[in-house]
């Protein structure tokens, strides 16, 4: 991680492990999508921040930030590390970990929005806390939910006559035949994505490998969600234009250019 030299903020006094201190290092500002204001806002901290000592080379900084407009509050946390004594006159520091508690009051500007945004948020939070398999659990859940929801809309059976679930691979294939939920770039490997997610969850990959695979798996899962969203947008557009199309499957199947 990159380090940056900063002016000493502990007054040259070591902050012992487990001890708190209020420090003044300027205000912390972060831009979020404020849910109350329903727009992007700057959230700002107070003049003092809470600092917790974790040894000679690490400290924890907690901050409460408020929306400058409606005063909704969120919490953020930094783990700050240094190769040398962090209480020095000009320590070189780095952010080793950063976590947010937005408490359903705000969203990241670059965060995914839509029907599965909560699961995406949980997956991202697990990833940021170095929980590889945990983050993948949420991605597989999104993949399953979007597939089963489309299956219900398309009246595709997901259970056998005896009440047991039909294998997911079979359901996915049937769903994709009528709704094309798998982006075309990897439509021939749609089930491979689910198998990849499942193998990670079942311990076929180490936590380090799971963390490395998180981002590409996230992009592929969100690709499926976006494909379904576009399908619905096409349906609304056709309906608004009053075209005589019998079903959305005609659009999703590519019969309309």
mmCIF file of C-alpha atoms in Angstrom:
data_model
loop_
_atom_site.group_PDB
_atom_site.id
_atom_site.type_symbol
_atom_site.label_atom_id
_atom_site.label_comp_id
_atom_site.label_asym_id
_atom_site.label_seq_id
_atom_site.Cartn_x
_atom_site.Cartn_y
_atom_site.Cartn_z
ATOM 1 C CA UNK A 1 0.000 0.000 0.000
ATOM 2 C CA UNK A 2 1.185 3.519 -0.801
ATOM 3 C CA UNK A 3 2.330 5.653 2.111
ATOM 4 C CA UNK A 4 2.088 9.404 2.548
ATOM 5 C CA UNK A 5 4.096 11.587 4.885
ATOM 6 C CA UNK A 6 1.873 13.728 7.094
ATOM 7 C CA UNK A 7 2.333 16.224 9.896
ATOM 8 C CA UNK A 8 2.342 14.541 13.291
ATOM 9 C CA UNK A 9 -1.153 14.378 14.768
ATOM 10 C CA UNK A 10 -0.478 12.727 18.133
ATOM 11 C CA UNK A 11 1.624 15.551 19.535
ATOM 12 C CA UNK A 12 4.720 13.368 19.768
ATOM 13 C CA UNK A 13 3.076 11.304 22.523
ATOM 14 C CA UNK A 14 2.596 7.581 22.055
ATOM 15 C CA UNK A 15 -1.033 6.475 22.182
ATOM 16 C CA UNK A 16 -0.937 3.261 24.151
ATOM 17 C CA UNK A 17 -2.820 0.178 23.046
ATOM 18 C CA UNK A 18 -6.518 0.373 23.944
ATOM 19 C CA UNK A 19 -6.390 4.064 24.898
ATOM 20 C CA UNK A 20 -8.587 6.707 23.255
ATOM 21 C CA UNK A 21 -7.728 10.271 22.377
ATOM 22 C CA UNK A 22 -9.529 13.084 20.565
ATOM 23 C CA UNK A 23 -7.425 14.499 17.743
ATOM 24 C CA UNK A 24 -7.697 17.468 15.393
ATOM 25 C CA UNK A 25 -6.472 16.729 11.888
ATOM 26 C CA UNK A 26 -9.086 18.628 9.905
ATOM 27 C CA UNK A 27 -12.546 17.572 8.882
ATOM 28 C CA UNK A 28 -13.266 14.389 6.942
ATOM 29 C CA UNK A 29 -15.491 14.850 3.897
ATOM 30 C CA UNK A 30 -17.087 12.089 1.828
ATOM 31 C CA UNK A 31 -19.641 12.263 -0.977
ATOM 32 C CA UNK A 32 -22.583 9.855 -0.782
ATOM 33 C CA UNK A 33 -26.037 9.561 -2.253
ATOM 34 C CA UNK A 34 -28.185 10.807 0.638
ATOM 35 C CA UNK A 35 -31.423 8.824 0.800
ATOM 36 C CA UNK A 36 -33.303 11.592 2.599
ATOM 37 C CA UNK A 37 -32.291 14.251 0.079
ATOM 38 C CA UNK A 38 -32.405 11.680 -2.763
ATOM 39 C CA UNK A 39 -29.344 13.235 -4.374
ATOM 40 C CA UNK A 40 -25.566 13.354 -4.024
ATOM 41 C CA UNK A 41 -24.463 15.262 -0.935
ATOM 42 C CA UNK A 42 -21.233 15.936 0.938
ATOM 43 C CA UNK A 43 -21.109 14.387 4.406
ATOM 44 C CA UNK A 44 -18.737 16.116 6.824
ATOM 45 C CA UNK A 45 -17.277 15.250 10.229
ATOM 46 C CA UNK A 46 -16.821 17.478 13.271
ATOM 47 C CA UNK A 47 -13.563 19.198 14.140
ATOM 48 C CA UNK A 48 -12.405 16.361 16.403
ATOM 49 C CA UNK A 49 -12.062 12.675 15.586
ATOM 50 C CA UNK A 50 -11.858 9.689 17.924
ATOM 51 C CA UNK A 51 -8.538 7.863 17.831
ATOM 52 C CA UNK A 52 -7.767 4.441 19.366
ATOM 53 C CA UNK A 53 -4.211 3.260 19.975
ATOM 54 C CA UNK A 54 -3.270 -0.153 18.571
ATOM 55 C CA UNK A 55 0.479 -0.126 19.202
ATOM 56 C CA UNK A 56 3.470 1.863 18.002
ATOM 57 C CA UNK A 57 2.623 1.430 14.322
ATOM 58 C CA UNK A 58 -1.179 1.409 14.125
ATOM 59 C CA UNK A 59 -4.147 3.503 15.154
ATOM 60 C CA UNK A 60 -7.873 3.359 14.528
ATOM 61 C CA UNK A 61 -9.787 6.530 13.649
ATOM 62 C CA UNK A 62 -13.572 6.706 13.938
ATOM 63 C CA UNK A 63 -15.667 9.538 12.532
ATOM 64 C CA UNK A 64 -19.345 10.420 12.389
ATOM 65 C CA UNK A 65 -20.285 12.361 9.273
ATOM 66 C CA UNK A 66 -23.436 14.410 8.657
ATOM 67 C CA UNK A 67 -25.146 15.381 5.431
ATOM 68 C CA UNK A 68 -24.595 19.116 4.976
ATOM 69 C CA UNK A 69 -28.250 19.532 4.015
ATOM 70 C CA UNK A 70 -30.487 17.240 6.098
ATOM 71 C CA UNK A 71 -28.007 16.244 8.850
ATOM 72 C CA UNK A 72 -28.478 12.511 8.351
ATOM 73 C CA UNK A 73 -25.464 10.805 9.916
ATOM 74 C CA UNK A 74 -23.237 7.890 8.947
ATOM 75 C CA UNK A 75 -20.094 6.395 10.467
ATOM 76 C CA UNK A 76 -16.748 5.599 8.870
ATOM 77 C CA UNK A 77 -13.653 3.891 10.241
ATOM 78 C CA UNK A 78 -9.990 3.930 9.187
ATOM 79 C CA UNK A 79 -7.189 1.587 10.213
ATOM 80 C CA UNK A 80 -4.004 3.622 9.795
ATOM 81 C CA UNK A 81 -0.574 1.986 9.711
ATOM 82 C CA UNK A 82 3.014 3.210 9.641
ATOM 83 C CA UNK A 83 6.385 1.476 9.247
ATOM 84 C CA UNK A 84 7.887 3.781 11.875
ATOM 85 C CA UNK A 85 6.542 5.234 15.105
ATOM 86 C CA UNK A 86 3.120 6.612 14.196
ATOM 87 C CA UNK A 87 3.348 9.223 16.958
ATOM 88 C CA UNK A 88 6.380 10.853 15.337
ATOM 89 C CA UNK A 89 6.735 14.420 14.088
ATOM 90 C CA UNK A 90 6.188 13.485 10.415
ATOM 91 C CA UNK A 91 5.130 9.838 10.151
ATOM 92 C CA UNK A 92 4.637 8.100 6.815
ATOM 93 C CA UNK A 93 1.180 6.550 7.024
ATOM 94 C CA UNK A 94 -1.130 4.425 4.897
ATOM 95 C CA UNK A 95 -4.779 3.403 5.063
ATOM 96 C CA UNK A 96 -4.777 -0.344 5.723
ATOM 97 C CA UNK A 97 -8.531 -0.730 5.943
ATOM 98 C CA UNK A 98 -11.598 1.446 5.486
ATOM 99 C CA UNK A 99 -15.158 0.584 6.491
ATOM 100 C CA UNK A 100 -18.466 2.448 6.311
ATOM 101 C CA UNK A 101 -21.656 2.072 8.304
ATOM 102 C CA UNK A 102 -24.175 3.955 6.149
ATOM 103 C CA UNK A 103 -27.141 2.661 8.180
ATOM 104 C CA UNK A 104 -29.610 2.779 5.244
ATOM 105 C CA UNK A 105 -29.229 6.553 5.226
ATOM 106 C CA UNK A 106 -26.826 6.856 2.313
ATOM 107 C CA UNK A 107 -25.324 4.893 -0.570
ATOM 108 C CA UNK A 108 -21.976 5.024 -2.269
ATOM 109 C CA UNK A 109 -21.995 7.144 -5.394
ATOM 110 C CA UNK A 110 -20.594 4.281 -7.460
ATOM 111 C CA UNK A 111 -22.748 1.690 -5.700
ATOM 112 C CA UNK A 112 -25.106 -0.593 -7.583
ATOM 113 C CA UNK A 113 -28.742 0.375 -7.327
ATOM 114 C CA UNK A 114 -31.743 -1.730 -8.131
ATOM 115 C CA UNK A 115 -33.673 -4.713 -6.730
ATOM 116 C CA UNK A 116 -30.510 -6.481 -5.538
ATOM 117 C CA UNK A 117 -28.601 -3.438 -4.252
ATOM 118 C CA UNK A 118 -28.796 -4.615 -0.629
ATOM 119 C CA UNK A 119 -27.196 -7.962 -1.464
ATOM 120 C CA UNK A 120 -24.528 -6.234 -3.561
ATOM 121 C CA UNK A 121 -23.798 -3.929 -0.624
ATOM 122 C CA UNK A 122 -23.471 -6.907 1.731
ATOM 123 C CA UNK A 123 -21.178 -8.691 -0.718
ATOM 124 C CA UNK A 124 -18.963 -5.606 -1.006
ATOM 125 C CA UNK A 125 -18.842 -5.173 2.773
ATOM 126 C CA UNK A 126 -17.807 -8.817 3.237
ATOM 127 C CA UNK A 127 -15.117 -8.376 0.566
ATOM 128 C CA UNK A 128 -13.734 -5.233 2.199
ATOM 129 C CA UNK A 129 -13.500 -7.118 5.486
ATOM 130 C CA UNK A 130 -11.450 -9.849 3.774
ATOM 131 C CA UNK A 131 -14.260 -12.444 3.894
ATOM 132 C CA UNK A 132 -13.755 -14.061 0.504
ATOM 133 C CA UNK A 133 -16.224 -16.948 0.674
ATOM 134 C CA UNK A 134 -18.719 -14.751 2.524
ATOM 135 C CA UNK A 135 -18.734 -12.183 -0.284
ATOM 136 C CA UNK A 136 -19.283 -14.906 -2.888
ATOM 137 C CA UNK A 137 -22.290 -16.285 -0.957
ATOM 138 C CA UNK A 138 -24.153 -13.049 -1.660
ATOM 139 C CA UNK A 139 -23.189 -13.080 -5.341
ATOM 140 C CA UNK A 140 -24.548 -16.602 -5.770
ATOM 141 C CA UNK A 141 -27.729 -15.571 -3.956
ATOM 142 C CA UNK A 142 -28.238 -12.727 -6.440
ATOM 143 C CA UNK A 143 -27.695 -15.101 -9.379
ATOM 144 C CA UNK A 144 -30.203 -17.574 -7.958
ATOM 145 C CA UNK A 145 -32.835 -14.950 -7.141
ATOM 146 C CA UNK A 146 -32.773 -13.245 -10.520
ATOM 147 C CA UNK A 147 -32.991 -16.630 -12.283
ATOM 148 C CA UNK A 148 -35.913 -17.858 -10.173
ATOM 149 C CA UNK A 149 -37.756 -14.535 -10.460
ATOM 150 C CA UNK A 150 -37.524 -14.645 -14.244
ATOM 151 C CA UNK A 151 -38.572 -18.308 -14.154
ATOM 152 C CA UNK A 152 -41.712 -17.318 -12.241
ATOM 153 C CA UNK A 153 -42.536 -14.538 -14.722
ATOM 154 C CA UNK A 154 -41.982 -16.900 -17.661
ATOM 155 C CA UNK A 155 -44.006 -19.673 -15.907
ATOM 156 C CA UNK A 156 -41.081 -22.081 -15.893
ATOM 157 C CA UNK A 157 -41.301 -24.851 -13.306
ATOM 158 C CA UNK A 158 -38.578 -24.853 -10.675
ATOM 159 C CA UNK A 159 -39.846 -27.874 -8.742
ATOM 160 C CA UNK A 160 -40.525 -31.476 -9.674
ATOM 161 C CA UNK A 161 -43.866 -33.205 -9.142
ATOM 162 C CA UNK A 162 -42.553 -34.616 -5.851
ATOM 163 C CA UNK A 163 -41.849 -31.089 -4.573
ATOM 164 C CA UNK A 164 -38.057 -31.302 -4.881
ATOM 165 C CA UNK A 165 -36.128 -28.556 -6.646
ATOM 166 C CA UNK A 166 -35.245 -28.998 -10.290
ATOM 167 C CA UNK A 167 -31.423 -28.745 -10.696
ATOM 168 C CA UNK A 168 -30.400 -25.131 -11.072
ATOM 169 C CA UNK A 169 -28.533 -25.840 -14.317
ATOM 170 C CA UNK A 170 -31.768 -27.065 -15.906
ATOM 171 C CA UNK A 171 -33.767 -24.059 -14.662
ATOM 172 C CA UNK A 172 -31.074 -21.641 -15.852
ATOM 173 C CA UNK A 173 -30.992 -23.223 -19.303
ATOM 174 C CA UNK A 174 -34.776 -23.052 -19.676
ATOM 175 C CA UNK A 175 -34.902 -19.469 -18.429
ATOM 176 C CA UNK A 176 -32.139 -18.370 -20.766
ATOM 177 C CA UNK A 177 -33.879 -20.003 -23.734
ATOM 178 C CA UNK A 178 -36.923 -17.768 -23.373
ATOM 179 C CA UNK A 179 -35.487 -14.606 -21.783
ATOM 180 C CA UNK A 180 -31.749 -14.453 -22.588
ATOM 181 C CA UNK A 181 -30.714 -13.399 -19.093
ATOM 182 C CA UNK A 182 -27.074 -14.409 -19.644
ATOM 183 C CA UNK A 183 -25.096 -11.708 -21.507
ATOM 184 C CA UNK A 184 -24.212 -13.018 -24.948
ATOM 185 C CA UNK A 185 -20.468 -12.675 -24.388
ATOM 186 C CA UNK A 186 -20.554 -15.641 -22.005
ATOM 187 C CA UNK A 187 -23.976 -17.172 -22.727
ATOM 188 C CA UNK A 188 -22.397 -20.555 -23.496
ATOM 189 C CA UNK A 189 -20.765 -20.560 -20.046
ATOM 190 C CA UNK A 190 -23.685 -19.308 -17.952
ATOM 191 C CA UNK A 191 -23.705 -22.320 -15.657
ATOM 192 C CA UNK A 192 -19.918 -22.152 -15.328
ATOM 193 C CA UNK A 193 -20.409 -18.895 -13.418
ATOM 194 C CA UNK A 194 -22.725 -20.596 -10.925
ATOM 195 C CA UNK A 195 -20.311 -23.539 -10.620
ATOM 196 C CA UNK A 196 -17.440 -21.114 -9.967
ATOM 197 C CA UNK A 197 -19.407 -19.386 -7.212
ATOM 198 C CA UNK A 198 -20.455 -22.689 -5.661
ATOM 199 C CA UNK A 199 -16.938 -24.150 -5.708
ATOM 200 C CA UNK A 200 -15.625 -21.132 -3.814
ATOM 201 C CA UNK A 201 -18.383 -21.368 -1.202
ATOM 202 C CA UNK A 202 -17.816 -25.088 -0.715
ATOM 203 C CA UNK A 203 -14.129 -24.608 0.022
ATOM 204 C CA UNK A 204 -12.597 -25.446 -3.358
ATOM 205 C CA UNK A 205 -10.703 -22.136 -3.206
ATOM 206 C CA UNK A 206 -8.712 -20.508 -0.415
ATOM 207 C CA UNK A 207 -9.860 -17.216 1.095
ATOM 208 C CA UNK A 208 -7.115 -15.431 -0.838
ATOM 209 C CA UNK A 209 -8.292 -16.972 -4.122
ATOM 210 C CA UNK A 210 -11.894 -16.107 -3.274
ATOM 211 C CA UNK A 211 -10.931 -12.467 -2.740
ATOM 212 C CA UNK A 212 -9.066 -12.430 -6.066
ATOM 213 C CA UNK A 213 -12.104 -13.866 -7.864
ATOM 214 C CA UNK A 214 -14.632 -11.548 -6.217
ATOM 215 C CA UNK A 215 -14.429 -8.603 -8.615
ATOM 216 C CA UNK A 216 -14.670 -10.567 -11.887
ATOM 217 C CA UNK A 217 -17.505 -12.667 -10.427
ATOM 218 C CA UNK A 218 -19.273 -9.485 -9.295
ATOM 219 C CA UNK A 219 -19.071 -8.048 -12.800
ATOM 220 C CA UNK A 220 -20.514 -11.206 -14.347
ATOM 221 C CA UNK A 221 -23.367 -11.440 -11.819
ATOM 222 C CA UNK A 222 -24.222 -7.762 -12.312
ATOM 223 C CA UNK A 223 -24.114 -8.438 -16.043
ATOM 224 C CA UNK A 224 -26.988 -10.898 -15.569
ATOM 225 C CA UNK A 225 -28.938 -8.370 -13.468
ATOM 226 C CA UNK A 226 -28.389 -5.650 -16.092
ATOM 227 C CA UNK A 227 -29.479 -7.995 -18.860
ATOM 228 C CA UNK A 228 -32.788 -8.606 -17.089
ATOM 229 C CA UNK A 229 -33.192 -4.870 -16.417
ATOM 230 C CA UNK A 230 -32.701 -4.082 -20.105
ATOM 231 C CA UNK A 231 -35.252 -6.776 -20.956
ATOM 232 C CA UNK A 232 -37.808 -4.998 -18.757
ATOM 233 C CA UNK A 233 -36.904 -1.619 -20.239
ATOM 234 C CA UNK A 234 -37.494 -2.988 -23.731
ATOM 235 C CA UNK A 235 -40.854 -4.315 -22.633
ATOM 236 C CA UNK A 236 -41.956 -0.919 -21.292
ATOM 237 C CA UNK A 237 -40.723 0.871 -24.414
ATOM 238 C CA UNK A 238 -42.628 -1.479 -26.724
ATOM 239 C CA UNK A 239 -45.771 -1.083 -24.610
ATOM 240 C CA UNK A 240 -45.503 2.710 -24.667
ATOM 241 C CA UNK A 241 -45.077 2.696 -28.457
ATOM 242 C CA UNK A 242 -48.171 0.502 -28.822
ATOM 243 C CA UNK A 243 -46.456 -2.036 -31.051
ATOM 244 C CA UNK A 244 -48.215 -5.355 -31.573
ATOM 245 C CA UNK A 245 -45.807 -7.712 -29.860
ATOM 246 C CA UNK A 246 -47.296 -10.817 -28.296
ATOM 247 C CA UNK A 247 -44.722 -11.352 -25.597
ATOM 248 C CA UNK A 248 -41.445 -10.040 -24.266
ATOM 249 C CA UNK A 249 -39.771 -13.279 -25.360
ATOM 250 C CA UNK A 250 -40.002 -12.081 -28.959
ATOM 251 C CA UNK A 251 -37.874 -9.089 -28.032
ATOM 252 C CA UNK A 252 -35.487 -10.937 -25.752
ATOM 253 C CA UNK A 253 -35.077 -13.646 -28.371
ATOM 254 C CA UNK A 254 -33.732 -11.133 -30.845
ATOM 255 C CA UNK A 255 -36.578 -11.159 -33.398
ATOM 256 C CA UNK A 256 -36.778 -7.376 -33.163
ATOM 257 C CA UNK A 257 -33.639 -5.514 -34.234
#
